[in-house]
PDB file of C-alpha atoms and ligand atoms in Angstrom:
ATOM      1  CA  MET A  26      71.490  40.864   6.934  1.00 97.00           C
ATOM      2  CA  ASN A  27      75.169  40.331   7.749  1.00 98.00           C
ATOM      3  CA  ALA A  28      75.540  44.046   8.474  1.00 98.00           C
ATOM      4  CA  ALA A  29      72.694  43.758  11.006  1.00 98.00           C
ATOM      5  CA  ILE A  30      74.177  40.632  12.614  1.00 98.00           C
ATOM      6  CA  ARG A  31      77.606  42.275  12.904  1.00 98.00           C
ATOM      7  CA  ALA A  32      76.154  45.455  14.415  1.00 98.00           C
ATOM      8  CA  ALA A  33      73.983  43.579  16.926  1.00 98.00           C
ATOM      9  CA  VAL A  34      76.934  41.461  18.046  1.00 98.00           C
ATOM     10  CA  ARG A  35      79.337  44.379  18.349  1.00 98.00           C
ATOM     11  CA  GLN A  36      76.819  46.659  20.080  1.00 98.00           C
ATOM     12  CA  ALA A  37      76.100  43.863  22.571  1.00 98.00           C
ATOM     13  CA  ASP A  38      79.844  43.357  23.028  1.00 98.00           C
ATOM     14  CA  ALA A  39      80.218  47.084  23.746  1.00 98.00           C
ATOM     15  CA  LEU A  40      77.494  46.781  26.405  1.00 98.00           C
ATOM     16  CA  GLY A  41      79.166  43.748  27.997  1.00 98.00           C
ATOM     17  CA  MET A  42      76.636  41.165  26.808  1.00 98.00           C
ATOM     18  CA  ASP A  43      77.203  37.724  25.294  1.00 97.00           C
ATOM     19  CA  VAL A  44      75.551  36.799  21.997  1.00 98.00           C
ATOM     20  CA  TYR A  45      74.582  33.473  20.475  1.00 98.00           C
ATOM     21  CA  GLY A  46      73.970  33.087  16.759  1.00 98.00           C
ATOM     22  CA  VAL A  47      70.915  30.935  16.007  1.00 98.00           C
ATOM     23  CA  TYR A  48      71.375  29.046  12.732  1.00 98.00           C
ATOM     24  CA  ARG A  49      68.504  28.534  10.243  1.00 98.00           C
ATOM     25  CA  GLY A  50      66.019  30.807  11.994  1.00 97.00           C
ATOM     26  CA  TYR A  51      63.235  29.219  14.033  1.00 98.00           C
ATOM     27  CA  GLN A  52      64.357  25.780  12.893  1.00 98.00           C
ATOM     28  CA  GLY A  53      67.600  26.439  14.761  1.00 98.00           C
ATOM     29  CA  LEU A  54      65.692  27.464  17.877  1.00 97.00           C
ATOM     30  CA  VAL A  55      63.698  24.218  17.719  1.00 98.00           C
ATOM     31  CA  GLU A  56      66.874  22.135  17.298  1.00 97.00           C
ATOM     32  CA  GLN A  57      68.977  24.253  19.707  1.00 97.00           C
ATOM     33  CA  ASP A  58      71.344  24.974  16.838  1.00 98.00           C
ATOM     34  CA  TRP A  59      73.013  28.009  18.374  1.00 97.00           C
ATOM     35  CA  ARG A  60      76.609  28.947  19.086  1.00 97.00           C
ATOM     36  CA  PRO A  61      78.433  31.878  20.683  1.00 97.00           C
ATOM     37  CA  LEU A  62      78.930  34.742  18.225  1.00 98.00           C
ATOM     38  CA  THR A  63      81.688  37.199  19.075  1.00 98.00           C
ATOM     39  CA  SER A  64      82.858  40.420  17.470  1.00 98.00           C
ATOM     40  CA  ARG A  65      85.695  38.458  15.823  1.00 98.00           C
ATOM     41  CA  HIS A  66      83.225  36.035  14.204  1.00 97.00           C
ATOM     42  CA  CYS A  67      81.756  39.080  12.483  1.00 98.00           C
ATOM     43  CA  ALA A  68      84.951  40.214  10.752  1.00 98.00           C
ATOM     44  CA  ASN A  69      84.660  40.654   6.984  1.00 97.00           C
ATOM     45  CA  ILE A  70      80.969  39.820   6.744  1.00 98.00           C
ATOM     46  CA  LEU A  71      79.681  43.372   6.156  1.00 98.00           C
ATOM     47  CA  GLN A  72      80.205  43.169   2.401  1.00 98.00           C
ATOM     48  CA  ARG A  73      78.815  39.639   1.984  1.00 98.00           C
ATOM     49  CA  GLY A  74      75.334  38.864   0.670  1.00 96.00           C
ATOM     50  CA  GLY A  75      72.995  36.296   2.227  1.00 95.00           C
ATOM     51  CA  THR A  76      73.407  35.559   5.919  1.00 97.00           C
ATOM     52  CA  ILE A  77      76.201  33.808   7.823  1.00 97.00           C
ATOM     53  CA  LEU A  78      73.477  32.335  10.047  1.00 98.00           C
ATOM     54  CA  ASN A  79      71.611  30.687   7.138  1.00 96.00           C
ATOM     55  CA  THR A  80      67.842  30.619   7.017  1.00 95.00           C
ATOM     56  CA  ALA A  81      65.022  28.091   6.741  1.00 94.00           C
ATOM     57  CA  ARG A  82      61.280  27.801   6.707  1.00 93.00           C
ATOM     58  CA  CYS A  83      59.971  26.245   9.921  1.00 96.00           C
ATOM     59  CA  ASP A  84      56.387  24.981   9.789  1.00 96.00           C
ATOM     60  CA  ALA A  85      56.796  23.443  13.262  1.00 97.00           C
ATOM     61  CA  TRP A  86      56.927  26.967  14.753  1.00 97.00           C
ATOM     62  CA  ARG A  87      53.146  27.117  14.234  1.00 97.00           C
ATOM     63  CA  LEU A  88      52.719  24.473  16.975  1.00 98.00           C
ATOM     64  CA  PRO A  89      52.288  25.852  20.531  1.00 98.00           C
ATOM     65  CA  ALA A  90      54.120  22.890  22.093  1.00 98.00           C
ATOM     66  CA  VAL A  91      57.134  23.449  19.832  1.00 98.00           C
ATOM     67  CA  ARG A  92      57.272  27.139  20.783  1.00 98.00           C
ATOM     68  CA  ALA A  93      56.902  26.299  24.479  1.00 98.00           C
ATOM     69  CA  LYS A  94      59.829  23.858  24.331  1.00 98.00           C
ATOM     70  CA  ALA A  95      62.008  26.399  22.465  1.00 98.00           C
ATOM     71  CA  ALA A  96      61.128  29.134  24.975  1.00 98.00           C
ATOM     72  CA  GLN A  97      62.102  26.847  27.852  1.00 98.00           C
ATOM     73  CA  ASP A  98      65.384  25.941  26.099  1.00 98.00           C
ATOM     74  CA  LEU A  99      66.185  29.664  25.721  1.00 98.00           C
ATOM     75  CA  LYS A 100      65.405  30.331  29.380  1.00 97.00           C
ATOM     76  CA  ASP A 101      67.493  27.329  30.477  1.00 98.00           C
ATOM     77  CA  ALA A 102      70.427  28.666  28.436  1.00 97.00           C
ATOM     78  CA  GLY A 103      70.084  32.046  30.158  1.00 97.00           C
ATOM     79  CA  VAL A 104      69.030  33.859  27.001  1.00 97.00           C
ATOM     80  CA  ASP A 105      67.400  37.195  27.874  1.00 97.00           C
ATOM     81  CA  ALA A 106      66.204  38.366  24.464  1.00 98.00           C
ATOM     82  CA  LEU A 107      65.972  37.538  20.784  1.00 98.00           C
ATOM     83  CA  VAL A 108      66.756  39.633  17.697  1.00 98.00           C
ATOM     84  CA  VAL A 109      64.903  38.364  14.617  1.00 98.00           C
ATOM     85  CA  ILE A 110      65.747  39.484  11.064  1.00 98.00           C
ATOM     86  CA  GLY A 111      62.991  38.786   8.558  1.00 97.00           C
ATOM     87  CA  GLY A 112      59.609  39.658   7.148  1.00 96.00           C
ATOM     88  CA  ASP A 113      56.010  39.323   8.275  1.00 96.00           C
ATOM     89  CA  GLY A 114      56.183  35.570   8.974  1.00 96.00           C
ATOM     90  CA  SER A 115      59.291  35.929  11.120  1.00 97.00           C
ATOM     91  CA  PHE A 116      57.841  38.866  13.023  1.00 98.00           C
ATOM     92  CA  THR A 117      54.563  37.056  13.614  1.00 98.00           C
ATOM     93  CA  GLY A 118      56.555  34.149  15.095  1.00 98.00           C
ATOM     94  CA  ALA A 119      58.462  36.549  17.356  1.00 98.00           C
ATOM     95  CA  GLU A 120      55.330  38.368  18.470  1.00 98.00           C
ATOM     96  CA  ILE A 121      53.685  35.081  19.490  1.00 98.00           C
ATOM     97  CA  LEU A 122      56.825  33.909  21.326  1.00 98.00           C
ATOM     98  CA  ASN A 123      56.888  37.149  23.299  1.00 98.00           C
ATOM     99  CA  ARG A 124      53.157  37.116  24.041  1.00 98.00           C
ATOM    100  CA  GLU A 125      53.057  33.449  25.115  1.00 98.00           C
ATOM    101  CA  HIS A 126      56.367  33.133  26.936  1.00 98.00           C
ATOM    102  CA  GLY A 127      57.535  36.652  27.785  1.00 98.00           C
ATOM    103  CA  ILE A 128      60.803  36.457  25.865  1.00 98.00           C
ATOM    104  CA  PRO A 129      61.700  39.996  24.734  1.00 98.00           C
ATOM    105  CA  CYS A 130      61.918  40.106  20.931  1.00 98.00           C
ATOM    106  CA  ALA A 131      63.180  42.733  18.499  1.00 98.00           C
ATOM    107  CA  GLY A 132      62.556  42.617  14.739  1.00 98.00           C
ATOM    108  CA  ILE A 133      64.798  43.948  11.981  1.00 98.00           C
ATOM    109  CA  PRO A 134      63.070  44.201   8.585  1.00 98.00           C
ATOM    110  CA  GLY A 135      64.810  41.896   6.117  1.00 97.00           C
ATOM    111  CA  THR A 136      63.131  41.148   2.787  1.00 97.00           C
ATOM    112  CA  ILE A 137      63.982  42.257  -0.728  1.00 97.00           C
ATOM    113  CA  ASP A 138      60.287  42.880  -1.376  1.00 97.00           C
ATOM    114  CA  ASN A 139      60.129  46.080   0.733  1.00 97.00           C
ATOM    115  CA  ASP A 140      56.523  45.323   1.610  1.00 96.00           C
ATOM    116  CA  LEU A 141      56.356  45.597   5.408  1.00 98.00           C
ATOM    117  CA  PRO A 142      53.991  48.068   7.090  1.00 98.00           C
ATOM    118  CA  GLY A 143      55.528  50.993   8.936  1.00 97.00           C
ATOM    119  CA  THR A 144      58.874  51.173   7.172  1.00 98.00           C
ATOM    120  CA  ASP A 145      59.997  52.831   3.940  1.00 96.00           C
ATOM    121  CA  ARG A 146      62.738  50.276   3.432  1.00 97.00           C
ATOM    122  CA  THR A 147      63.753  46.721   4.250  1.00 98.00           C
ATOM    123  CA  LEU A 148      67.198  45.102   4.116  1.00 98.00           C
ATOM    124  CA  GLY A 149      68.028  43.782   0.668  1.00 98.00           C
ATOM    125  CA  PHE A 150      65.587  45.905  -1.295  1.00 98.00           C
ATOM    126  CA  ASP A 151      68.122  48.509  -2.406  1.00 98.00           C
ATOM    127  CA  THR A 152      70.611  45.798  -3.383  1.00 98.00           C
ATOM    128  CA  ALA A 153      67.983  43.808  -5.310  1.00 98.00           C
ATOM    129  CA  LEU A 154      66.766  46.950  -7.060  1.00 98.00           C
ATOM    130  CA  ASN A 155      70.259  47.948  -8.157  1.00 98.00           C
ATOM    131  CA  THR A 156      70.973  44.400  -9.351  1.00 98.00           C
ATOM    132  CA  ALA A 157      67.794  44.369 -11.448  1.00 98.00           C
ATOM    133  CA  VAL A 158      68.571  47.787 -12.923  1.00 98.00           C
ATOM    134  CA  GLN A 159      72.142  46.806 -13.838  1.00 98.00           C
ATOM    135  CA  ALA A 160      70.892  43.611 -15.486  1.00 98.00           C
ATOM    136  CA  ILE A 161      68.254  45.459 -17.498  1.00 98.00           C
ATOM    137  CA  ASP A 162      70.793  48.082 -18.626  1.00 98.00           C
ATOM    138  CA  ARG A 163      72.652  45.175 -20.227  1.00 97.00           C
ATOM    139  CA  ILE A 164      69.511  43.719 -21.759  1.00 98.00           C
ATOM    140  CA  ARG A 165      68.722  47.188 -23.124  1.00 97.00           C
ATOM    141  CA  ASP A 166      71.858  47.048 -25.283  1.00 96.00           C
ATOM    142  CA  THR A 167      70.541  43.977 -27.118  1.00 96.00           C
ATOM    143  CA  ALA A 168      66.970  45.302 -27.200  1.00 96.00           C
ATOM    144  CA  SER A 169      68.223  48.476 -28.812  1.00 95.00           C
ATOM    145  CA  ALA A 170      70.729  46.881 -31.239  1.00 95.00           C
ATOM    146  CA  HIS A 171      68.262  44.212 -32.421  1.00 95.00           C
ATOM    147  CA  GLU A 172      65.168  46.451 -32.169  1.00 94.00           C
ATOM    148  CA  ARG A 173      63.432  43.919 -29.990  1.00 95.00           C
ATOM    149  CA  LEU A 174      60.761  43.675 -27.355  1.00 96.00           C
ATOM    150  CA  PHE A 175      61.936  42.147 -24.053  1.00 98.00           C
ATOM    151  CA  LEU A 176      59.808  41.031 -21.128  1.00 98.00           C
ATOM    152  CA  VAL A 177      61.941  41.034 -17.970  1.00 98.00           C
ATOM    153  CA  GLU A 178      60.541  39.320 -14.886  1.00 98.00           C
ATOM    154  CA  VAL A 179      61.689  40.589 -11.502  1.00 98.00           C
ATOM    155  CA  MET A 180      60.945  39.180  -8.036  1.00 98.00           C
ATOM    156  CA  GLY A 181      57.835  40.088  -6.096  1.00 97.00           C
ATOM    157  CA  ARG A 182      55.402  37.262  -5.444  1.00 95.00           C
ATOM    158  CA  SER A 183      52.863  39.624  -3.943  1.00 94.00           C
ATOM    159  CA  SER A 184      54.596  42.982  -4.176  1.00 96.00           C
ATOM    160  CA  GLY A 185      55.357  45.290  -7.082  1.00 96.00           C
ATOM    161  CA  MET A 186      57.880  47.420  -5.185  1.00 97.00           C
ATOM    162  CA  ILE A 187      60.892  46.020  -7.053  1.00 98.00           C
ATOM    163  CA  ALA A 188      59.061  46.078 -10.404  1.00 97.00           C
ATOM    164  CA  VAL A 189      57.800  49.648 -10.243  1.00 96.00           C
ATOM    165  CA  ASN A 190      61.042  51.117  -8.934  1.00 97.00           C
ATOM    166  CA  THR A 191      63.081  49.113 -11.447  1.00 98.00           C
ATOM    167  CA  ALA A 192      60.847  50.350 -14.257  1.00 96.00           C
ATOM    168  CA  ILE A 193      61.561  53.981 -13.373  1.00 96.00           C
ATOM    169  CA  ALA A 194      65.283  53.433 -12.915  1.00 97.00           C
ATOM    170  CA  CYS A 195      65.802  51.553 -16.190  1.00 96.00           C
ATOM    171  CA  GLY A 196      63.363  53.560 -18.315  1.00 95.00           C
ATOM    172  CA  ALA A 197      61.023  50.639 -19.027  1.00 95.00           C
ATOM    173  CA  GLU A 198      58.267  51.088 -21.587  1.00 93.00           C
ATOM    174  CA  ALA A 199      55.710  49.426 -19.284  1.00 93.00           C
ATOM    175  CA  VAL A 200      55.420  47.733 -15.902  1.00 94.00           C
ATOM    176  CA  LEU A 201      53.026  45.027 -14.708  1.00 94.00           C
ATOM    177  CA  TYR A 202      52.689  44.308 -10.987  1.00 95.00           C
ATOM    178  CA  PRO A 203      50.297  42.563  -8.572  1.00 94.00           C
ATOM    179  CA  GLU A 204      48.742  45.579  -6.823  1.00 93.00           C
ATOM    180  CA  ALA A 205      47.906  47.471 -10.025  1.00 91.00           C
ATOM    181  CA  GLU A 206      44.253  48.492 -10.089  1.00 84.00           C
ATOM    182  CA  GLU A 207      43.878  47.716 -13.778  1.00 80.00           C
ATOM    183  CA  HIS A 208      44.828  44.473 -15.453  1.00 75.00           C
ATOM    184  CA  GLY A 209      48.220  45.356 -16.955  1.00 82.00           C
ATOM    185  CA  TYR A 210      48.005  42.951 -19.881  1.00 85.00           C
ATOM    186  CA  GLN A 211      44.874  44.610 -21.328  1.00 82.00           C
ATOM    187  CA  ALA A 212      46.615  47.965 -21.653  1.00 86.00           C
ATOM    188  CA  LEU A 213      50.029  46.618 -22.582  1.00 91.00           C
ATOM    189  CA  VAL A 214      49.599  46.229 -26.342  1.00 90.00           C
ATOM    190  CA  THR A 215      48.000  49.688 -26.673  1.00 90.00           C
ATOM    191  CA  GLN A 216      50.921  51.140 -24.705  1.00 89.00           C
ATOM    192  CA  LEU A 217      53.535  49.332 -26.793  1.00 92.00           C
ATOM    193  CA  ARG A 218      51.863  50.221 -30.096  1.00 91.00           C
ATOM    194  CA  ALA A 219      51.668  53.892 -29.062  1.00 91.00           C
ATOM    195  CA  GLY A 220      55.423  53.824 -28.416  1.00 91.00           C
ATOM    196  CA  TRP A 221      56.151  52.184 -31.773  1.00 91.00           C
ATOM    197  CA  GLU A 222      53.984  54.803 -33.527  1.00 92.00           C
ATOM    198  CA  ARG A 223      56.097  57.489 -31.874  1.00 92.00           C
ATOM    199  CA  GLY A 224      59.189  55.916 -33.410  1.00 93.00           C
ATOM    200  CA  LYS A 225      60.403  53.545 -30.690  1.00 92.00           C
ATOM    201  CA  ARG A 226      62.190  50.538 -32.154  1.00 91.00           C
ATOM    202  CA  SER A 227      62.732  48.539 -28.966  1.00 93.00           C
ATOM    203  CA  SER A 228      60.851  48.091 -25.698  1.00 95.00           C
ATOM    204  CA  ILE A 229      61.434  46.708 -22.250  1.00 97.00           C
ATOM    205  CA  VAL A 230      58.485  45.604 -20.153  1.00 96.00           C
ATOM    206  CA  VAL A 231      59.160  44.897 -16.469  1.00 97.00           C
ATOM    207  CA  VAL A 232      56.870  42.222 -15.019  1.00 97.00           C
ATOM    208  CA  ALA A 233      56.647  41.359 -11.324  1.00 97.00           C
ATOM    209  CA  GLU A 234      56.513  37.567 -10.916  1.00 97.00           C
ATOM    210  CA  GLY A 235      53.249  37.883  -8.989  1.00 96.00           C
ATOM    211  CA  ASP A 236      51.428  39.959 -11.604  1.00 95.00           C
ATOM    212  CA  ALA A 237      47.858  38.783 -12.222  1.00 92.00           C
ATOM    213  CA  SER A 238      48.710  37.779 -15.820  1.00 91.00           C
ATOM    214  CA  GLY A 239      50.903  34.992 -14.478  1.00 92.00           C
ATOM    215  CA  GLY A 240      54.455  36.208 -15.058  1.00 95.00           C
ATOM    216  CA  ALA A 241      56.580  37.070 -18.086  1.00 97.00           C
ATOM    217  CA  TYR A 242      56.391  33.691 -19.894  1.00 97.00           C
ATOM    218  CA  LYS A 243      52.612  33.619 -19.615  1.00 96.00           C
ATOM    219  CA  ILE A 244      52.370  37.156 -20.998  1.00 95.00           C
ATOM    220  CA  SER A 245      54.699  36.300 -23.868  1.00 96.00           C
ATOM    221  CA  GLU A 246      52.444  33.366 -24.802  1.00 96.00           C
ATOM    222  CA  LEU A 247      49.419  35.666 -24.795  1.00 94.00           C
ATOM    223  CA  LEU A 248      51.200  38.343 -26.852  1.00 94.00           C
ATOM    224  CA  ARG A 249      52.303  35.755 -29.419  1.00 94.00           C
ATOM    225  CA  LYS A 250      48.849  34.219 -29.646  1.00 94.00           C
ATOM    226  CA  ASP A 251      46.751  37.410 -29.586  1.00 90.00           C
ATOM    227  CA  HIS A 252      49.029  39.783 -31.493  1.00 90.00           C
ATOM    228  CA  ASN A 253      51.641  37.672 -33.255  1.00 91.00           C
ATOM    229  CA  LEU A 254      54.436  39.614 -31.560  1.00 89.00           C
ATOM    230  CA  ASP A 255      58.018  38.393 -31.411  1.00 90.00           C
ATOM    231  CA  MET A 256      59.941  38.969 -28.183  1.00 96.00           C
ATOM    232  CA  ARG A 257      62.464  37.607 -25.729  1.00 97.00           C
ATOM    233  CA  VAL A 258      61.790  36.747 -22.090  1.00 98.00           C
ATOM    234  CA  VAL A 259      64.360  37.089 -19.290  1.00 98.00           C
ATOM    235  CA  VAL A 260      63.615  35.965 -15.730  1.00 98.00           C
ATOM    236  CA  LEU A 261      66.135  37.612 -13.392  1.00 98.00           C
ATOM    237  CA  GLY A 262      65.240  35.269 -10.516  1.00 97.00           C
ATOM    238  CA  HIS A 263      67.550  34.715  -7.599  1.00 96.00           C
ATOM    239  CA  ILE A 264      70.410  36.868  -8.834  1.00 97.00           C
ATOM    240  CA  GLN A 265      68.330  39.605  -7.180  1.00 97.00           C
ATOM    241  CA  ARG A 266      68.659  37.944  -3.787  1.00 95.00           C
ATOM    242  CA  GLY A 267      72.444  37.760  -3.680  1.00 95.00           C
ATOM    243  CA  GLY A 268      75.598  39.757  -4.136  1.00 97.00           C
ATOM    244  CA  SER A 269      77.419  42.349  -2.133  1.00 98.00           C
ATOM    245  CA  PRO A 270      74.923  44.713  -0.464  1.00 98.00           C
ATOM    246  CA  THR A 271      74.745  48.382  -1.426  1.00 98.00           C
ATOM    247  CA  ALA A 272      76.011  51.039   0.970  1.00 98.00           C
ATOM    248  CA  ILE A 273      72.400  51.958   1.849  1.00 98.00           C
ATOM    249  CA  ASP A 274      71.609  48.364   2.889  1.00 98.00           C
ATOM    250  CA  ARG A 275      74.836  48.120   4.910  1.00 98.00           C
ATOM    251  CA  ILE A 276      74.159  51.404   6.696  1.00 98.00           C
ATOM    252  CA  TRP A 277      70.561  50.532   7.636  1.00 98.00           C
ATOM    253  CA  GLY A 278      71.555  46.993   8.625  1.00 98.00           C
ATOM    254  CA  SER A 279      74.201  48.477  10.922  1.00 98.00           C
ATOM    255  CA  ARG A 280      71.841  51.067  12.412  1.00 98.00           C
ATOM    256  CA  TRP A 281      69.025  48.591  13.026  1.00 98.00           C
ATOM    257  CA  GLY A 282      71.302  45.855  14.421  1.00 98.00           C
ATOM    258  CA  ALA A 283      72.790  48.201  17.021  1.00 98.00           C
ATOM    259  CA  GLU A 284      69.456  49.866  17.837  1.00 98.00           C
ATOM    260  CA  ALA A 285      67.704  46.530  18.411  1.00 98.00           C
ATOM    261  CA  VAL A 286      70.261  45.606  21.074  1.00 98.00           C
ATOM    262  CA  LYS A 287      70.195  49.031  22.732  1.00 98.00           C
ATOM    263  CA  ARG A 288      66.405  48.950  23.010  1.00 98.00           C
ATOM    264  CA  LEU A 289      66.359  45.401  24.378  1.00 98.00           C
ATOM    265  CA  ALA A 290      69.021  46.419  26.920  1.00 98.00           C
ATOM    266  CA  ALA A 291      66.808  49.352  27.902  1.00 98.00           C
ATOM    267  CA  GLY A 292      63.923  46.965  28.630  1.00 98.00           C
ATOM    268  CA  GLU A 293      61.771  47.107  25.476  1.00 98.00           C
ATOM    269  CA  THR A 294      60.117  43.783  24.823  1.00 97.00           C
ATOM    270  CA  SER A 295      58.174  43.466  21.557  1.00 98.00           C
ATOM    271  CA  PHE A 296      59.059  45.819  18.713  1.00 98.00           C
ATOM    272  CA  TYR A 297      60.395  46.013  15.199  1.00 98.00           C
ATOM    273  CA  LEU A 298      62.500  48.705  13.639  1.00 98.00           C
ATOM    274  CA  GLY A 299      62.034  50.621  10.437  1.00 98.00           C
ATOM    275  CA  SER A 300      62.728  53.860   8.660  1.00 98.00           C
ATOM    276  CA  GLU A 301      60.289  56.668   7.960  1.00 97.00           C
ATOM    277  CA  ASN A 302      61.388  59.721   5.994  1.00 95.00           C
ATOM    278  CA  GLY A 303      65.019  58.941   6.773  1.00 94.00           C
ATOM    279  CA  GLU A 304      64.451  58.575  10.539  1.00 98.00           C
ATOM    280  CA  LEU A 305      64.918  55.326  12.423  1.00 98.00           C
ATOM    281  CA  VAL A 306      61.541  54.313  13.899  1.00 98.00           C
ATOM    282  CA  SER A 307      60.184  51.521  16.078  1.00 98.00           C
ATOM    283  CA  ARG A 308      56.695  50.035  16.397  1.00 98.00           C
ATOM    284  CA  PRO A 309      55.078  47.106  18.235  1.00 98.00           C
ATOM    285  CA  LEU A 310      55.585  43.674  16.668  1.00 98.00           C
ATOM    286  CA  ALA A 311      51.815  43.173  16.761  1.00 97.00           C
ATOM    287  CA  ARG A 312      51.494  45.931  14.143  1.00 98.00           C
ATOM    288  CA  ILE A 313      53.112  43.700  11.526  1.00 98.00           C
ATOM    289  CA  HIS A 314      49.510  42.780  10.670  1.00 97.00           C
ATOM    290  CA  ASP A 315      48.691  46.342   9.530  1.00 98.00           C
ATOM    291  CA  PRO A 316      47.963  46.634   5.800  1.00 97.00           C
ATOM    292  CA  LYS A 317      51.108  46.251   3.748  1.00 95.00           C
ATOM    293  CA  PRO A 318      52.257  49.199   1.657  1.00 95.00           C
ATOM    294  CA  ASN A 319      51.540  49.297  -2.089  1.00 92.00           C
ATOM    295  CA  PRO A 320      54.022  50.642  -4.622  1.00 92.00           C
ATOM    296  CA  PRO A 321      53.313  54.365  -5.039  1.00 88.00           C
ATOM    297  CA  LYS A 322      50.779  54.659  -7.861  1.00 86.00           C
ATOM    298  CA  GLU A 323      52.516  57.878  -8.810  1.00 90.00           C
ATOM    299  CA  LEU A 324      55.611  55.862  -9.790  1.00 90.00           C
ATOM    300  CA  ALA A 325      53.657  53.533 -12.077  1.00 84.00           C
ATOM    301  CA  ILE A 326      52.034  56.542 -13.771  1.00 87.00           C
ATOM    302  CA  LEU A 327      55.415  58.249 -14.083  1.00 91.00           C
ATOM    303  CA  ALA A 328      56.891  55.142 -15.736  1.00 87.00           C
ATOM    304  CA  GLY A 329      54.166  55.436 -18.418  1.00 83.00           C
ATOM    305  CA  VAL A 330      54.763  59.174 -18.944  1.00 89.00           C
ATOM    306  CA  LEU A 331      58.538  58.774 -19.186  1.00 92.00           C
ATOM    307  CA  ALA A 332      58.186  55.971 -21.739  1.00 85.00           C
ATOM    308  CA  ARG A 333      57.318  58.469 -24.499  1.00 82.00           C
TER     309      ARG A 333
HETATM  310  O1  F6P B 415      61.460  37.230  -0.096  1.00 93.78           O
HETATM  311  C1  F6P B 415      60.365  37.270  -0.944  1.00 93.78           C
HETATM  312  C2  F6P B 415      60.772  36.765  -2.280  1.00 93.78           C
HETATM  313  O2  F6P B 415      61.909  37.430  -2.665  1.00 93.78           O
HETATM  314  C3  F6P B 415      59.709  36.888  -3.347  1.00 93.78           C
HETATM  315  O3  F6P B 415      59.699  38.086  -4.059  1.00 93.78           O
HETATM  316  C4  F6P B 415      59.987  35.703  -4.202  1.00 93.78           C
HETATM  317  O4  F6P B 415      58.857  35.257  -4.827  1.00 93.78           O
HETATM  318  C5  F6P B 415      60.436  34.698  -3.218  1.00 93.78           C
HETATM  319  O5  F6P B 415      61.068  35.394  -2.202  1.00 93.78           O
HETATM  320  C6  F6P B 415      61.291  33.621  -3.777  1.00 93.78           C
HETATM  321  O6  F6P B 415      61.521  32.690  -2.772  1.00 93.78           O
HETATM  322  P1  F6P B 415      62.164  31.272  -3.002  1.00 93.78           P
HETATM  323  O7  F6P B 415      63.620  31.458  -2.795  1.00 93.78           O
HETATM  324  O8  F6P B 415      61.548  30.432  -1.968  1.00 93.78           O
HETATM  325  O9  F6P B 415      61.850  30.890  -4.405  1.00 93.78           O
END
């Protein structure tokens, strides 16, 4: 996200515009918590995780009167347009603000879950994926040395994108994720036993936190109760949401930050950016309500085939 902030500020600077940084998202708009953000404020942030602007949930943004007051505050301050970095909730808030009050809004996809319609990638996903893979490579050393079964829970409350891609990249023996058509737990023991019969001595199962079975601890309880299996559980948790971003995330953050400003300067009013087949794309904010993408089924099948 910092790469996107830096690029938006510096592109605006290049076009002769002033920029304000709004702190804590919509909460900052409600409380008028904004300050000038110059190119110099954006020095040395490209390589930092998180966001220099902080973030917050803002339930008050659901109230029309709150949005109307914020829109008036923006107009009074001479603000011409808003760049919003976030996911579907943030984009929905921006779309409504534009529709109700005419403030031009641009969206930059920022969520580690990579589950927004109309874009192959979102900021943070590549970094989170690489963090999960590096962590599991380390767990693999113990799994292998001690000939153990590990259940590793990755983030994804309603998306298996991190889980399925992590499973391929770390050679997991199985993956369980929310969008799977079949209940993963039912097939898991058969899958694991088949591996053991082929001579495997250790196994790693990647579980998305939002899997229908209820997460890695729940599955471990079931496996102990139903099959008397011994295992270890690791929940990777928020380490996936931090750390220095990968080059891919920095490059797309930079491209989207600059593009958002250029399009707003050219008069576009309600859009969000994305990437499709390597190309930078734009679509109306209202299309954030299109069906969200599922992890490619082909990847989940491949994970099973490669676990032989
Ligand atoms: O951004 C989405 C997400 O990363 C989910 O995958 C995860 O469940 C959630 O955020 C965690 O959010 P919180 O920090 O509120 O626990």
